[in-house]
CSV table of C-alpha atoms and ligand atoms in Angstrom, one decimal:
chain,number,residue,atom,x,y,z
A,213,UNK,CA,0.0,0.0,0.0
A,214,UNK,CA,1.2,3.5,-0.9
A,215,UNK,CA,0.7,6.2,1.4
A,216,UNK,CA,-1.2,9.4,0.5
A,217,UNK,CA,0.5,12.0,2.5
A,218,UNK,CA,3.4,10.9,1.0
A,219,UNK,CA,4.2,12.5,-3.2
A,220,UNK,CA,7.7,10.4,-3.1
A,221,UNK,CA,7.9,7.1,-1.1
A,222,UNK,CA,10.7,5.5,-0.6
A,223,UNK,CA,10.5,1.8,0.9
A,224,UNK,CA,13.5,-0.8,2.1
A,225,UNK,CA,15.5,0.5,-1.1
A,226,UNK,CA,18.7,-0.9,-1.3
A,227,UNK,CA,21.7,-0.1,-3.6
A,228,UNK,CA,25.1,-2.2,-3.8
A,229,UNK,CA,28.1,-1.5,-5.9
A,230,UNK,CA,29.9,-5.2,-6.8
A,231,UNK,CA,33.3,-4.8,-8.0
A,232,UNK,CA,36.1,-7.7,-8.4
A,233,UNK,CA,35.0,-11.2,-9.0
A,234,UNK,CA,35.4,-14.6,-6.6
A,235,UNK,CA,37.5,-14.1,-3.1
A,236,UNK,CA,38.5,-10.7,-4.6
A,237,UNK,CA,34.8,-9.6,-4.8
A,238,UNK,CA,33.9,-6.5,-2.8
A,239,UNK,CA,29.8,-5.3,-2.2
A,240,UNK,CA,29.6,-1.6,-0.8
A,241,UNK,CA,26.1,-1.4,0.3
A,242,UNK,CA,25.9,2.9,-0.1
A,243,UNK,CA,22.1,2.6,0.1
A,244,UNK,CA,21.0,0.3,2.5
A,245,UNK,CA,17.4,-0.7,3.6
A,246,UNK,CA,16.2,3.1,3.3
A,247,UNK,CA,13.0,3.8,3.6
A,248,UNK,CA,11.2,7.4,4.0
A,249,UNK,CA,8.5,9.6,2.4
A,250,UNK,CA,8.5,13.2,0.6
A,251,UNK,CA,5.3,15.5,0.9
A,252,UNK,CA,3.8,17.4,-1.5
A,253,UNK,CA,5.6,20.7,-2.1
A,254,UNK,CA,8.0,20.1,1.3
A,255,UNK,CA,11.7,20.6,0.9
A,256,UNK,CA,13.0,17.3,2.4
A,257,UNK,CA,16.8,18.0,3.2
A,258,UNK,CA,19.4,14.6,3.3
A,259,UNK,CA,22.8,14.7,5.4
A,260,UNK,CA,25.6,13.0,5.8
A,261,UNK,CA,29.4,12.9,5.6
A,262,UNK,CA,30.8,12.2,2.5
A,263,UNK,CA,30.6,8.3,0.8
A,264,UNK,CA,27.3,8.0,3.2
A,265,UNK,CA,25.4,7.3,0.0
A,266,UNK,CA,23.5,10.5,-0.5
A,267,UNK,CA,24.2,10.6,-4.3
A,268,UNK,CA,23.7,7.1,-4.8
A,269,UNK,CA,20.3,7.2,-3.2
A,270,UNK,CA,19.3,10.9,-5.0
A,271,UNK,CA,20.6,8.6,-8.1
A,272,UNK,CA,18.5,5.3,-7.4
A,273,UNK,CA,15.3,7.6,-7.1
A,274,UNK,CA,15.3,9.2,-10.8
A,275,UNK,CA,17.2,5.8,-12.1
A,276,UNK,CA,20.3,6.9,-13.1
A,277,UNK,CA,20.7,3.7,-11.1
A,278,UNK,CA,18.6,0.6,-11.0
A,279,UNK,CA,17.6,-0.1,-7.4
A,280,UNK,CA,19.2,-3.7,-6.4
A,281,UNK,CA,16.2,-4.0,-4.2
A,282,UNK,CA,13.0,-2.1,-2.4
A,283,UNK,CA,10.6,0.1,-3.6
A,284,UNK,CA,9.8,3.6,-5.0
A,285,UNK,CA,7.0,5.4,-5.5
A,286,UNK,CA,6.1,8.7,-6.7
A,287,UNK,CA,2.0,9.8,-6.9
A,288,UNK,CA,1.1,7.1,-6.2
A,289,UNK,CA,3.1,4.9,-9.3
A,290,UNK,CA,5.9,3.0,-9.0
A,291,UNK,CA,9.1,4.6,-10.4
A,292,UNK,CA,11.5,1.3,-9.5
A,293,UNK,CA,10.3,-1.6,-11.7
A,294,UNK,CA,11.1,-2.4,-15.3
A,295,UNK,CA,12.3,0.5,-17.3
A,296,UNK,CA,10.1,0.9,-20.2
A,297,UNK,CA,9.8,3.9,-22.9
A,298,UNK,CA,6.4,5.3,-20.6
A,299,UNK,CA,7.8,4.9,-16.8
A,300,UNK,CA,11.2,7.2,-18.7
A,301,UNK,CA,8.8,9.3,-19.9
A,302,UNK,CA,7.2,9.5,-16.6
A,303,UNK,CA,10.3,10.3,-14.7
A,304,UNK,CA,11.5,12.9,-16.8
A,305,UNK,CA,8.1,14.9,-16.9
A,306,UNK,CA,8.1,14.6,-12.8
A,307,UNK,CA,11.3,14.3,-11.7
A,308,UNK,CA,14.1,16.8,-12.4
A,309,UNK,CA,18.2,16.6,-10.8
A,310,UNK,CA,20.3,19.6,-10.1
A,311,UNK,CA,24.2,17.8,-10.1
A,312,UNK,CA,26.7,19.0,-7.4
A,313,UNK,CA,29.1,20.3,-10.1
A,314,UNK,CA,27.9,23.1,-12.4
A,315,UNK,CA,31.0,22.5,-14.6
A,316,UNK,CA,30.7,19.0,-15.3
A,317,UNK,CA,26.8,18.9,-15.7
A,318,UNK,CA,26.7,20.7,-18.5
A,319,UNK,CA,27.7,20.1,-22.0
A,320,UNK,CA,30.5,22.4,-22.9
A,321,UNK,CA,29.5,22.4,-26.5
A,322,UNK,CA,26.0,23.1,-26.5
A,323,UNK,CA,24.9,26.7,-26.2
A,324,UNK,CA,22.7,27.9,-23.0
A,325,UNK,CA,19.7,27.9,-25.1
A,326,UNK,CA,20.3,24.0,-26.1
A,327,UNK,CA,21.0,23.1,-23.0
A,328,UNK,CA,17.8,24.3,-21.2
A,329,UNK,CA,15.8,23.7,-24.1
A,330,UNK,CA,16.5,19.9,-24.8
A,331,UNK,CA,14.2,19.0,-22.1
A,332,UNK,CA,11.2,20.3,-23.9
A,333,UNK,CA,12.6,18.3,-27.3
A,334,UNK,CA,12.1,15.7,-25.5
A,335,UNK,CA,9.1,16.1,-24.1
A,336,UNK,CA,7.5,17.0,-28.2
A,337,UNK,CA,7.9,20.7,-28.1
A,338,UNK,CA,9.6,21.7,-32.1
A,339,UNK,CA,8.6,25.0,-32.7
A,340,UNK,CA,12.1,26.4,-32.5
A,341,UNK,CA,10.3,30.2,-31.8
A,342,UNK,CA,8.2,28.5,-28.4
A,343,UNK,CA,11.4,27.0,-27.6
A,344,UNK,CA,13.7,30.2,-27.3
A,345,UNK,CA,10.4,32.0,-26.0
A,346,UNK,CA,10.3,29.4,-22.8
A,347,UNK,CA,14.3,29.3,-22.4
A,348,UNK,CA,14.3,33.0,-21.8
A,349,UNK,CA,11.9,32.9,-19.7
A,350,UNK,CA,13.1,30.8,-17.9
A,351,UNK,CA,16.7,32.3,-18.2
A,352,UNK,CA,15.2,35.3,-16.3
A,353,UNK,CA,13.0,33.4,-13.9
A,354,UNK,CA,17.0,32.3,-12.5
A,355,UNK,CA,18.4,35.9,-12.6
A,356,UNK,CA,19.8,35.5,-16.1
A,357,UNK,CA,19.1,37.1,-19.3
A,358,UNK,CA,18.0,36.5,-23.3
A,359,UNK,CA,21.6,37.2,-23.6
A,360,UNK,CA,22.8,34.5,-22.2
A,361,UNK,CA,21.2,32.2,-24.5
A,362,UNK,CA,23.6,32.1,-27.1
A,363,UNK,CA,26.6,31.8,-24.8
A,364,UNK,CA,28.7,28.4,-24.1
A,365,UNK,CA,28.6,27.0,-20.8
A,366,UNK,CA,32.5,27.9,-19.9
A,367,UNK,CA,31.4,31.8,-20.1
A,368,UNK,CA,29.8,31.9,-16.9
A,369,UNK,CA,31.0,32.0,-13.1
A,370,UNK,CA,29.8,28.9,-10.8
A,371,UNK,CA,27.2,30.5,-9.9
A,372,UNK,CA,25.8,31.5,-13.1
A,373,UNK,CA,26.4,27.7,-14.5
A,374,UNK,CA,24.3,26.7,-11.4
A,375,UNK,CA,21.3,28.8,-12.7
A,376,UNK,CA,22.0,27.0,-15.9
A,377,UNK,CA,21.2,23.7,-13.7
A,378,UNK,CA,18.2,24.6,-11.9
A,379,UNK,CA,16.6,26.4,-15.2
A,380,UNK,CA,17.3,23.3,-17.2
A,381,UNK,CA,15.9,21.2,-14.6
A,382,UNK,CA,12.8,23.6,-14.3
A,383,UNK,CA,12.2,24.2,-17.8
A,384,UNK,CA,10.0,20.8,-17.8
A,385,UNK,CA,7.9,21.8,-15.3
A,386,UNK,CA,8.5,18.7,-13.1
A,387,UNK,CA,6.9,18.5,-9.8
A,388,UNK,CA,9.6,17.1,-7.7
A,389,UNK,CA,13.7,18.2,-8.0
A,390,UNK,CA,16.3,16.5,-6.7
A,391,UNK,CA,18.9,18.5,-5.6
A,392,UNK,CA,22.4,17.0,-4.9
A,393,UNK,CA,24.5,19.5,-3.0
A,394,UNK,CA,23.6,22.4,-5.2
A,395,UNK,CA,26.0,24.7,-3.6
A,396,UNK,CA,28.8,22.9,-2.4
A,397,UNK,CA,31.1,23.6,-5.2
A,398,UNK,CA,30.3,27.6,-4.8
A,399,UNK,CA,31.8,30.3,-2.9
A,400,UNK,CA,29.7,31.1,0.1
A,401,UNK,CA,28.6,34.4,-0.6
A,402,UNK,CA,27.1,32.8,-3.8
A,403,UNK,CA,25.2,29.9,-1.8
A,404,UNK,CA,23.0,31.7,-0.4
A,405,UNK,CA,22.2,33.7,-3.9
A,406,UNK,CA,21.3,30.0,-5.3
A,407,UNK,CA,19.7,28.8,-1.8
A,408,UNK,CA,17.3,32.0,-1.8
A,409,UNK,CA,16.4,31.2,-5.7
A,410,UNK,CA,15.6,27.7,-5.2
A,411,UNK,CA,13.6,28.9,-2.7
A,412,UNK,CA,11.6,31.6,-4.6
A,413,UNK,CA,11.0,29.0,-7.4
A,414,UNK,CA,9.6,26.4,-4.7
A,415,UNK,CA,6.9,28.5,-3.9
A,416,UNK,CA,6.3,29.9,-7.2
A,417,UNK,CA,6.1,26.4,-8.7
A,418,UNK,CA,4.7,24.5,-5.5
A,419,UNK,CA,7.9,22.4,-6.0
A,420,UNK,CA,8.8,19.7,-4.1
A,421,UNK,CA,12.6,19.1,-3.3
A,422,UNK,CA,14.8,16.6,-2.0
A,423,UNK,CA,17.6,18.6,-1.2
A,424,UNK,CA,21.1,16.4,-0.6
A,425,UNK,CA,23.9,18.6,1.9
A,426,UNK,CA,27.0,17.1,3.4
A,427,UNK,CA,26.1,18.8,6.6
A,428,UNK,CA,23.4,20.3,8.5
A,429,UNK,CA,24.3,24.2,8.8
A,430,UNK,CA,23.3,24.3,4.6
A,431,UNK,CA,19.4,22.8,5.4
A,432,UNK,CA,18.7,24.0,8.2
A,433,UNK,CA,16.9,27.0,7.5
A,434,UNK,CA,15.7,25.5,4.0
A,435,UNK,CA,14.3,22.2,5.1
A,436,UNK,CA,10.9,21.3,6.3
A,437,UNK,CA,11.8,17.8,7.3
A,438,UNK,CA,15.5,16.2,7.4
A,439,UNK,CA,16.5,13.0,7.3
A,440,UNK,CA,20.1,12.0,8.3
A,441,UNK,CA,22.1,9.3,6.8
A,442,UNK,CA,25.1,7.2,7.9
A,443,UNK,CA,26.7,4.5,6.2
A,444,UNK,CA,24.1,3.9,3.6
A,445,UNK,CA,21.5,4.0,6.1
A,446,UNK,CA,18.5,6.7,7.6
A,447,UNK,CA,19.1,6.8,11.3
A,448,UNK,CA,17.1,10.0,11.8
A,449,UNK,CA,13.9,11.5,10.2
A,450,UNK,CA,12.2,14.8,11.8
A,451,UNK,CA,10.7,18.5,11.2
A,452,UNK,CA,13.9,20.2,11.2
A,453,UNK,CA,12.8,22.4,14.8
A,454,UNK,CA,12.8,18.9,16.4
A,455,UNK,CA,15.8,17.5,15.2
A,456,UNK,CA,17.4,20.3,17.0
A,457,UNK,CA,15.7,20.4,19.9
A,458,UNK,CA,15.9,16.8,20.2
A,459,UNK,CA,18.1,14.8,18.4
A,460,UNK,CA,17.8,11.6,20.0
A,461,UNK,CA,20.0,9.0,17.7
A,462,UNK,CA,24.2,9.4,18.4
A,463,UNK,CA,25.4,10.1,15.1
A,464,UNK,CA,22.7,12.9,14.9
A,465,UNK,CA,24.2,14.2,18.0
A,466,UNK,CA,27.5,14.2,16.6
A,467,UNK,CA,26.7,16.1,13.0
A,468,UNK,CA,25.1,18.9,14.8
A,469,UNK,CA,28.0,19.4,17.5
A,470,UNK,CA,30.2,20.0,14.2
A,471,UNK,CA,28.0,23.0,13.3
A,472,UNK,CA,30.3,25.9,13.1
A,473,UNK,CA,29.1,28.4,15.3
A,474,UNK,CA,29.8,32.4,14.9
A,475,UNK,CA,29.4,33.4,18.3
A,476,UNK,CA,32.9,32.8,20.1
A,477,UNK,CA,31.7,32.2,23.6
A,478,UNK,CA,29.3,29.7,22.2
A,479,UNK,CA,31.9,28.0,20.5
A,480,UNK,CA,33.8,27.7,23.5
A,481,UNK,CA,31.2,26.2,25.6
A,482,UNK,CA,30.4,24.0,22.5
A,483,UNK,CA,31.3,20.6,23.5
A,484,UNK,CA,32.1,18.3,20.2
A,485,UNK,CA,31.1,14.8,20.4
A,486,UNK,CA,32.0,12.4,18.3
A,487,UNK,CA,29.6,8.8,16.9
A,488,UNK,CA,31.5,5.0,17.6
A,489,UNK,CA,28.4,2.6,16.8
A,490,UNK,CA,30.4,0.2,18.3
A,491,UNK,CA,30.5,1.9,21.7
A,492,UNK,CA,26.7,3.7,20.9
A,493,UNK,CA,25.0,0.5,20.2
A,494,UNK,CA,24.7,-2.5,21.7
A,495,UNK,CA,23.3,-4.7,19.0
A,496,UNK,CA,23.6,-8.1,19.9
A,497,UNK,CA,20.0,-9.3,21.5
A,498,UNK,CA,18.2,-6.6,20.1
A,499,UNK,CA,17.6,-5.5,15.9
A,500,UNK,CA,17.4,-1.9,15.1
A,501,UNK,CA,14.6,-1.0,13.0
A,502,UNK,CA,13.4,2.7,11.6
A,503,UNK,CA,10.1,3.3,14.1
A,504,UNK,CA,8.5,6.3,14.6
A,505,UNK,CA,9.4,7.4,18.2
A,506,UNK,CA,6.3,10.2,18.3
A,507,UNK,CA,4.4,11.7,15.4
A,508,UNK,CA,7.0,12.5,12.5
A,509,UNK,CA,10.1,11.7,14.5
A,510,UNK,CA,11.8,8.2,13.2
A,511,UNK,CA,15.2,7.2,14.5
A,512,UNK,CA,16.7,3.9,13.7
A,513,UNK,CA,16.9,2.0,17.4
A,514,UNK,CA,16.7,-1.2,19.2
A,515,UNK,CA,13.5,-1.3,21.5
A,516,UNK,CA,15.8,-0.3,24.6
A,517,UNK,CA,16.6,2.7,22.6
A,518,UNK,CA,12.9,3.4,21.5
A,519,UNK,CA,12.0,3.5,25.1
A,520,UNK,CA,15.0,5.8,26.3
A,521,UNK,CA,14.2,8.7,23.1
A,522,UNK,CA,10.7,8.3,24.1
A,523,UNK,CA,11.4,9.6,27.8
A,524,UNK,CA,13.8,12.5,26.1
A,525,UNK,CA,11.0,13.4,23.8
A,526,UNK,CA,8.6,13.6,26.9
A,527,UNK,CA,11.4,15.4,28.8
A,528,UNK,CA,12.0,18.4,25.9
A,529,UNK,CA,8.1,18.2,24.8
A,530,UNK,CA,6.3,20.0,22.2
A,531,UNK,CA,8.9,21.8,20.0
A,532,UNK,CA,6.9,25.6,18.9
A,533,UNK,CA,4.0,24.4,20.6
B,779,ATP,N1,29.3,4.0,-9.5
B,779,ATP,C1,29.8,3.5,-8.4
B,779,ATP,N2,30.5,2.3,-8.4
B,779,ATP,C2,31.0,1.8,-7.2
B,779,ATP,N3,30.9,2.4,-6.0
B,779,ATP,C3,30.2,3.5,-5.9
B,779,ATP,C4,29.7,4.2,-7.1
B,779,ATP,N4,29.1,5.3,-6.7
B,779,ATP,C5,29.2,5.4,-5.4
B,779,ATP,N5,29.9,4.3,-4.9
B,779,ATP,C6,30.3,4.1,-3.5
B,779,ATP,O1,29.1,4.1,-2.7
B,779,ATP,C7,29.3,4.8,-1.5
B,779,ATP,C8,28.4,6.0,-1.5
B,779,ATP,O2,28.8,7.0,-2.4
B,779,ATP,P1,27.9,8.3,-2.7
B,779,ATP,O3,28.6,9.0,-3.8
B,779,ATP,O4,26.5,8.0,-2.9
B,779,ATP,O5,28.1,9.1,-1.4
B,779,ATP,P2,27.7,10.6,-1.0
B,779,ATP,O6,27.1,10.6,0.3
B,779,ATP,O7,27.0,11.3,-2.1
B,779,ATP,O8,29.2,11.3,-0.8
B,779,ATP,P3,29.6,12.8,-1.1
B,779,ATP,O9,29.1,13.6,0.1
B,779,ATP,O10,31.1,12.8,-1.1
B,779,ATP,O11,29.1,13.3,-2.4
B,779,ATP,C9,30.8,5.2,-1.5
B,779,ATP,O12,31.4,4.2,-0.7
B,779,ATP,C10,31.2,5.1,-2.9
B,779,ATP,O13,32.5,4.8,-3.0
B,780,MG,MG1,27.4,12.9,-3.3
């Protein structure tokens, strides 16, 4: 059953990478047993450190990768079976990716206007005037202009390139964008020129976005809900208010005490802690599963645990209430 508060789902999926063959064979699991759920027109944010799996799982989602196992479903239809000519269609009508790297995302030999307006090729549009009428609209909808359009992609800073991204991904009017560390590779005055659009075009277009981040300073202000992810796995899922006010699983605990805070005296008082499973977990009678520990709050725990981060939840209460 799918769940109707839910516009992506995302259930038990599971990505490995094989490499080698025989004794010599190696499986990284960077998505394992993930399972989670998108709403409409909510900005979902996804951390981790780097190799957690946060691209691999943005990846699996649209199918740049095939899922080895588990589930995915977007409105209600299943976006991880069989490819076929009608579920790619599907995808690329609904589903739109912003890459981490500006520079490498986009074809150096294709003008602006051919990169933003393949995506309507594809989806039937010809008329080469409706084209170039959409593209610079769309050009200016990112803080660019008609200008642009004729330009190659290596005539622009970073943080032009990345509105070259997002309008691409736009262009097709999808519902949902995936977002895979959109500003990383940009100074940081220029992150929060690109955070602040992405934002204006969320609420202009009612778009919903799964927005990847290595760390949690980056989503905070921009996500509804975050989800943390460690190792190929979700340990933590939350409205963003109460994973701060309560972050009840270790490594959570640990990504936010690496927040980089302005305030010097704060910093000092700041106690850093650092995540060993090994000596955060004790594994061996009791299985951790994902369970909702109260109502939108799921942290990956043994039952010991559930009933511990259900006293702290009790303890801290109603976050904004
Ligand atoms: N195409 C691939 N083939 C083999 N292994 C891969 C492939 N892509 C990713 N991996 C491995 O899967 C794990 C997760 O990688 P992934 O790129 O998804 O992490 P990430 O969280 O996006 O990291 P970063 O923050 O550095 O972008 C890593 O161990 C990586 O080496
Ligand atoms: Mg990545």
């Amino acid at each position: 059953m799918d769940n109707p508060t839910y516009l992506l789902e995302v259930k038990n999926l599971c990505r490995y990478f094989t490499s080698g063959r025989g004794k010599k064979k190696l499986t990284v699991k960077a998505v394992d047993d993930v399972s989670f759920g998108v709403k409409p027109a909510e900005t979902f944010g996804l951390v981790g450190e780097s190799g957690c799996g946060k691209t691999t799982l943005g990846r699996t989602v649209i199918r740049l990768y095939d899922p080895t196992s588990g589930q995915v479903i977007f409105n209600g239809r299943e976006i991880s079976g069989k490819m076929t000519n009608d579920l790619r269609r599907y995808l690329t009508e609904n589903i739109a990716m912003i890459f981490q790297d500006p520079i490498e995302s986009l074809n150096p030999r294709m003008t602006v206007e051919e990169i933003i307006g393949e995506g309507l090729k594809v989806r039937g549009v010809k008329d080469k005037d409706e084209i170039r009428r959409r593209v610079v609209e769309m050009l200016e909808k990112v803080g660019l202009n008609e200008e642009h359009a004729t330009r190659y992609p290596h005539e622009f800073s970073g943080g032009q390139r990345q509105r070259i991204g997002i309008a691409r991904a736009l262009i097709v009017q999808p519902k949902m964008i995936i977002a895979d560390e959109p500003v990383s590779a940009l100074d940081v005055s220029i992150q929060a020129q690109v955070i602040n659009l992405l934002n204006d075009l969320k609420s202009e277009f009612g778009l919903t976005i799964l927005f990847i981040a290595h760390n949690l300073s980056v989503v905070k202000y921009f996500s509804d809900r975050i989800g943390v992810m460690y190792y190929g796995r979700l340990v933590e899922v939350a409205r963003g208010d109460d994973l701060y006010a309560k972050p009840l699983h270790p490594y959570t605990r640990a990504l936010l005490s690496a927040i980089p805070e302005p305030n010097p005296l704060v910093a000092k008082a700041k106690r850093r802690v650092d995540y060993d499973p090994e000596r955060d977990h004790d594994y061996t009678h009791e299985k951790p599963e994902m369970v909702e520990v109260e109502p939108d709050h799921f942290v990956y725990c043994s039952p010991s645990e559930f009933a511990r981060y259900r006293e702290i939840c009790k303890r801290v209460g109603k976050v904004g209430a």
